Amino acid sequence: MSLTRRRFLTIAAAAGLSALAPGARAGDAVRWTGAALGAEASLTLQGMGRAAAARAVGLCLVELARLERIFSLFQPDSALSRLNRDGRLDAPPAELVAVLEQARRFHDLSGGAFDPTVQPLWALHARHFAASGADPAGPDEAAVAAARALVGMDGLRFSARGIEFSKSGMAVTLNGIAQGFITDRIAYLLRGQGFRHVLVDMGELNALGPRADGAPWRVAVEGPGEDLALDLADRAAATSSGSGTPFEASGRVHHIFDPATGRSSREARRVTVVARDAATADALSTALSVLPVERARACFAASGAVAAHIVPASGPMIRLT
């Protein structure tokens, strides 16, 4: 599973230069595509000319590589990988501490539904389904209970001086918020370079202003449930769905774990959040995927997000504003 994150945001306006509105000059648009933290990524820049856009993309790629050396679970020498391997990390990068602080906020806001320490559950399920003849129902109760004993933000201590787990075997995944954080950092960098018409997709979306023609960026959300169209300008969006990374063919066992049970969440088939920043949209879309609808409503109301679109396990889409 090289692309480990759910991704259903299809950017119609950035599908190619031919998608530019009538009257816009193709020479004023540059699009880069690649990957960030194991998810498809792209930058679409308009309104500053190709030379300026190409230089800015180069700066973004340098920053992306730097941030991946902090947050990647794929790079064995990243700060996060070293923390998970050694159980502690002295003098951690400021960005890692900042994201953990944001993660703690969403953990508290969601009553524990958002919990970055669920990595032992992910590792358990990955090992289980990699084995020949694996039970499609997932690991047995004893194995899940043992992994759950390693889950909990109260076992994670962090400050600018260091990060440390209270139990051997604990580990963190920040895939539920770091992609949003990176998306925001790239958008901030581009704003500092003078860009005002950019769509940043580093696994989550941040629309820096409208398109150069004044129209909002159009985003199509697909996947389980009814399709959804979003218009973004100076807004961010993220979508979570268990169907993005299933462990087995039916899709019932997937990567969005309920920390309270140690099993894949059954509350929502897809959640899309629009917010003022991508880190909020990213973390909140994960949290709302785990919470029952009424608790999800309360969490959303306290979050400061702009909108949420929840496709529940059954029934029509629920729209929160």
Coordinates of C-alpha atoms in Angstrom, one line a residue:
M1 CA 0.0 0.0 0.0
S2 CA 2.2 2.8 -1.3
L3 CA -0.6 5.4 -1.1
T4 CA -1.8 4.9 2.5
R5 CA -4.4 7.7 2.8
R6 CA -7.9 8.0 1.7
R7 CA -8.2 10.5 -1.1
F8 CA -11.4 11.3 -2.9
L9 CA -10.9 15.0 -3.6
T10 CA -10.8 15.4 -7.4
I11 CA -9.8 18.8 -8.5
A12 CA -11.7 19.5 -11.7
A13 CA -10.2 22.9 -12.2
A14 CA -6.7 21.5 -11.9
A15 CA -7.1 18.4 -14.1
G16 CA -4.9 20.1 -16.8
L17 CA -4.3 23.4 -18.4
S18 CA -7.2 22.7 -20.8
A19 CA -9.5 23.1 -17.7
L20 CA -8.7 26.8 -17.4
A21 CA -11.8 29.0 -17.9
P22 CA -12.3 30.7 -21.3
G23 CA -10.1 33.8 -21.5
A24 CA -7.5 32.6 -19.1
R25 CA -4.0 32.3 -20.5
A26 CA -2.5 28.8 -20.4
G27 CA 0.9 30.4 -20.1
D28 CA 0.0 31.8 -16.7
A29 CA -0.7 28.4 -15.2
V30 CA 1.7 25.9 -13.9
R31 CA 0.8 22.5 -12.4
W32 CA 3.1 20.1 -10.5
T33 CA 2.1 16.6 -9.5
G34 CA 3.9 14.2 -7.2
A35 CA 3.4 12.7 -3.8
A36 CA 3.5 13.8 -0.2
L37 CA 3.5 11.5 2.9
G38 CA 2.4 8.6 0.6
A39 CA -0.6 10.4 -0.9
E40 CA -1.0 12.0 -4.4
A41 CA -0.1 15.7 -4.4
S42 CA -0.3 18.6 -6.7
L43 CA 0.2 22.4 -7.0
T44 CA -1.7 24.5 -9.4
L45 CA -0.5 28.1 -9.7
Q46 CA -2.1 30.9 -11.7
G47 CA -1.6 34.5 -12.3
M48 CA 2.2 35.0 -11.8
G49 CA 3.7 33.7 -15.0
R50 CA 5.4 30.4 -15.7
A51 CA 8.9 31.4 -14.6
A52 CA 7.8 32.7 -11.2
A53 CA 5.6 29.7 -10.7
A54 CA 8.4 27.3 -11.6
R55 CA 10.7 29.0 -9.1
A56 CA 8.0 28.8 -6.4
V57 CA 7.4 25.1 -7.1
G58 CA 11.1 24.5 -6.5
L59 CA 10.9 26.2 -3.2
C60 CA 7.9 24.2 -2.2
L61 CA 9.6 20.9 -3.1
V62 CA 12.5 21.8 -0.9
E63 CA 10.1 22.6 2.0
L64 CA 8.1 19.4 1.3
A65 CA 11.2 17.3 1.5
R66 CA 12.2 19.0 4.8
L67 CA 8.8 18.4 6.3
E68 CA 8.7 14.7 5.2
R69 CA 12.0 14.2 7.1
I70 CA 10.0 15.1 10.1
F71 CA 6.6 13.5 9.6
S72 CA 7.0 10.5 7.3
L73 CA 6.4 7.0 8.5
F74 CA 8.0 5.7 5.3
Q75 CA 11.5 7.3 5.9
P76 CA 13.3 5.3 8.5
D77 CA 15.4 8.3 9.6
S78 CA 12.5 10.8 9.9
A79 CA 11.9 12.4 13.3
L80 CA 8.6 10.5 13.7
S81 CA 10.1 7.2 12.7
R82 CA 13.0 7.7 15.2
L83 CA 10.5 8.5 17.9
N84 CA 8.5 5.4 17.2
R85 CA 11.6 3.2 17.1
D86 CA 13.3 4.6 20.2
G87 CA 10.4 5.6 22.3
R88 CA 11.8 9.1 22.8
L89 CA 13.1 12.0 20.9
D90 CA 15.3 14.7 22.4
A91 CA 15.2 18.3 21.0
P92 CA 12.4 17.5 18.5
P93 CA 11.7 19.7 15.5
A94 CA 9.4 22.6 16.4
E95 CA 7.0 21.5 13.7
L96 CA 6.6 18.1 15.3
V97 CA 5.8 19.6 18.6
A98 CA 3.3 22.0 17.0
V99 CA 1.4 19.2 15.3
L100 CA 1.3 17.2 18.5
E101 CA -0.2 20.2 20.2
Q102 CA -2.8 20.5 17.5
A103 CA -3.5 16.8 17.8
R104 CA -4.0 17.1 21.5
R105 CA -6.5 19.9 20.9
F106 CA -8.6 17.7 18.6
H107 CA -8.2 14.7 20.9
D108 CA -9.8 16.7 23.7
L109 CA -12.4 18.3 21.4
S110 CA -13.5 14.9 20.1
G111 CA -13.5 13.2 23.5
G112 CA -10.6 11.0 22.4
A113 CA -12.1 9.9 19.0
F114 CA -9.1 11.6 17.3
D115 CA -6.0 9.9 18.7
P116 CA -2.6 9.8 16.9
T117 CA -1.4 7.0 19.2
V118 CA -3.5 4.4 17.3
Q119 CA -0.4 3.4 15.3
P120 CA -0.1 0.0 17.2
L121 CA -3.6 -0.9 16.0
W122 CA -2.6 -0.1 12.4
A123 CA 0.6 -2.1 12.7
L124 CA -1.4 -5.1 14.2
H125 CA -3.9 -5.1 11.4
A126 CA -1.2 -4.7 8.7
R127 CA 0.7 -7.8 10.2
H128 CA -2.6 -9.8 10.5
F129 CA -3.7 -9.2 6.9
A130 CA -0.2 -9.8 5.5
A131 CA -0.3 -13.4 6.7
S132 CA -1.5 -16.1 4.5
G133 CA -5.0 -17.3 5.2
A134 CA -5.7 -14.3 7.5
D135 CA -9.1 -14.2 9.2
P136 CA -11.1 -11.6 7.2
A137 CA -12.7 -10.4 10.4
G138 CA -9.4 -9.1 11.6
P139 CA -7.1 -9.9 14.6
D140 CA -8.6 -11.7 17.6
E141 CA -9.8 -10.0 20.7
A142 CA -6.7 -10.7 22.7
A143 CA -4.4 -9.2 20.1
V144 CA -6.7 -6.1 19.8
A145 CA -6.8 -5.7 23.5
A146 CA -3.0 -5.8 23.7
A147 CA -2.6 -3.2 21.0
R148 CA -5.3 -1.0 22.6
A149 CA -3.3 -1.0 25.9
L150 CA -0.7 0.9 24.0
V151 CA -3.1 3.6 22.8
G152 CA -3.8 6.8 24.6
M153 CA -2.7 10.4 24.5
D154 CA -2.1 10.3 28.3
G155 CA 0.9 8.1 27.5
L156 CA 2.5 10.7 25.3
R157 CA 4.6 13.4 26.9
F158 CA 6.0 16.2 24.8
S159 CA 7.6 19.6 25.0
A160 CA 10.2 21.6 23.1
R161 CA 12.8 19.6 25.1
G162 CA 11.7 16.2 24.2
I163 CA 9.0 13.7 23.3
E164 CA 8.6 10.4 25.2
F165 CA 6.2 7.5 25.4
S166 CA 5.2 6.1 28.8
K167 CA 5.0 2.5 27.6
S168 CA 7.3 0.4 25.4
G169 CA 5.6 -0.4 22.1
M170 CA 3.7 2.9 21.8
A171 CA 3.8 4.6 18.5
V172 CA 2.3 7.6 16.8
T173 CA 0.9 8.2 13.3
L174 CA 0.2 11.8 12.3
N175 CA -1.3 10.9 8.9
G176 CA -4.6 12.3 10.2
I177 CA -3.3 15.8 10.6
A178 CA 0.3 16.2 9.3
Q179 CA -0.9 16.2 5.6
G180 CA -3.1 19.1 6.5
F181 CA -0.3 20.9 8.3
I182 CA 2.0 20.4 5.4
T183 CA -0.6 21.7 3.0
D184 CA -1.0 24.8 5.1
R185 CA 2.8 25.4 5.3
I186 CA 3.1 25.2 1.5
A187 CA 0.2 27.6 1.1
Y188 CA 1.8 30.0 3.5
L189 CA 5.1 29.8 1.6
L190 CA 3.4 30.6 -1.7
R191 CA 1.5 33.5 -0.2
G192 CA 4.8 34.9 1.0
Q193 CA 6.0 34.6 -2.6
G194 CA 3.2 36.8 -3.7
F195 CA 0.8 34.2 -5.1
R196 CA -2.9 34.8 -4.7
H197 CA -4.4 32.1 -7.0
V198 CA -3.2 28.7 -6.0
L199 CA -4.7 25.3 -5.2
V200 CA -2.4 23.3 -2.9
D201 CA -3.0 19.6 -2.6
M202 CA -0.5 17.9 -0.3
G203 CA -3.0 15.1 0.6
E204 CA -5.5 17.7 1.8
L205 CA -6.5 20.9 0.0
N206 CA -6.0 24.6 0.6
A207 CA -7.3 27.1 -1.9
L208 CA -5.2 30.3 -1.7
G209 CA -7.7 32.8 -3.1
P210 CA -9.9 32.1 -6.1
R211 CA -8.8 31.1 -9.6
A212 CA -7.1 33.8 -11.6
D213 CA -10.4 34.4 -13.5
G214 CA -12.2 35.2 -10.2
A215 CA -14.1 31.9 -10.0
P216 CA -13.7 29.6 -7.0
W217 CA -11.8 26.4 -7.3
R218 CA -14.2 23.6 -8.0
V219 CA -13.7 20.3 -6.0
A220 CA -15.6 17.1 -6.7
V221 CA -15.8 14.7 -3.8
E222 CA -16.5 11.1 -4.8
G223 CA -16.4 7.7 -3.1
P224 CA -19.1 6.1 -0.8
G225 CA -22.4 7.9 -0.8
E226 CA -23.7 10.7 -3.0
D227 CA -21.2 12.9 -4.9
L228 CA -20.5 16.3 -3.5
A229 CA -19.3 19.5 -5.3
L230 CA -17.4 22.2 -3.3
D231 CA -16.4 25.7 -4.3
L232 CA -13.2 26.8 -2.5
A233 CA -11.6 30.2 -2.2
D234 CA -9.4 31.0 0.9
R235 CA -10.7 27.7 2.4
A236 CA -9.3 24.2 3.0
A237 CA -11.0 20.8 2.6
A238 CA -10.3 17.2 3.6
T239 CA -12.1 14.0 3.2
S240 CA -11.8 10.8 5.3
S241 CA -13.3 7.4 4.3
G242 CA -12.4 3.9 5.5
S243 CA -12.8 2.7 1.9
G244 CA -9.6 4.7 1.0
T245 CA -7.4 2.1 2.8
P246 CA -9.2 -1.2 3.4
F247 CA -7.3 -4.1 4.8
E248 CA -9.5 -6.7 3.2
A249 CA -11.8 -7.0 0.2
S250 CA -15.2 -6.1 1.8
G251 CA -13.8 -2.9 3.2
R252 CA -15.3 -3.4 6.6
V253 CA -11.8 -3.5 8.2
H254 CA -10.0 -0.3 7.4
H255 CA -7.5 2.3 8.7
I256 CA -9.9 4.6 10.6
F257 CA -9.8 3.0 14.1
D258 CA -12.1 3.8 17.0
P259 CA -9.6 4.1 19.9
A260 CA -12.4 3.0 22.3
T261 CA -12.8 -0.4 20.7
G262 CA -9.6 -1.0 18.7
R263 CA -11.7 -1.9 15.7
S264 CA -12.5 0.0 12.4
S265 CA -15.1 2.7 12.9
R266 CA -18.6 1.9 11.5
E267 CA -20.1 5.3 12.1
A268 CA -19.6 7.0 8.8
R269 CA -18.7 5.9 5.3
R270 CA -17.3 9.3 4.3
V271 CA -16.7 12.7 5.9
T272 CA -15.7 15.9 4.2
V273 CA -14.8 19.0 6.2
V274 CA -14.3 22.6 5.0
A275 CA -12.3 24.8 7.3
R276 CA -10.1 27.9 7.2
D277 CA -7.0 25.7 7.4
A278 CA -6.2 22.2 6.2
A279 CA -4.9 20.9 9.5
T280 CA -8.3 21.5 11.1
A281 CA -10.1 20.0 8.1
D282 CA -7.8 17.0 8.2
A283 CA -8.1 16.2 11.9
L284 CA -11.8 16.9 12.1
S285 CA -12.7 14.7 9.2
T286 CA -11.0 11.8 10.9
A287 CA -12.7 12.6 14.3
L288 CA -16.1 12.9 12.8
S289 CA -15.6 9.5 11.0
V290 CA -15.4 7.9 14.5
L291 CA -18.1 9.8 16.4
P292 CA -21.8 8.9 16.5
V293 CA -23.9 11.6 14.7
E294 CA -25.0 13.6 17.7
R295 CA -21.5 13.7 19.2
A296 CA -20.2 14.6 15.8
R297 CA -22.6 17.6 15.7
A298 CA -21.3 18.8 19.0
C299 CA -17.7 18.3 18.1
F300 CA -18.2 20.2 14.8
A301 CA -20.0 23.1 16.5
A302 CA -17.0 23.5 18.9
S303 CA -14.4 23.2 16.2
G304 CA -14.7 26.5 14.3
A305 CA -14.9 24.7 11.0
V306 CA -17.0 26.1 8.2
A307 CA -18.9 23.0 7.1
A308 CA -19.0 19.2 7.3
H309 CA -20.7 16.7 5.1
I310 CA -21.2 13.3 6.7
V311 CA -22.3 10.2 4.8
P312 CA -23.5 8.0 7.7
A313 CA -23.4 4.2 7.7
S314 CA -27.0 4.3 6.5
G315 CA -29.3 7.2 5.3
P316 CA -28.7 10.4 3.4
M317 CA -25.8 12.8 3.7
I318 CA -25.9 15.0 6.8
R319 CA -24.7 18.6 6.2
L320 CA -23.4 20.7 9.1
T321 CA -22.8 24.4 8.9

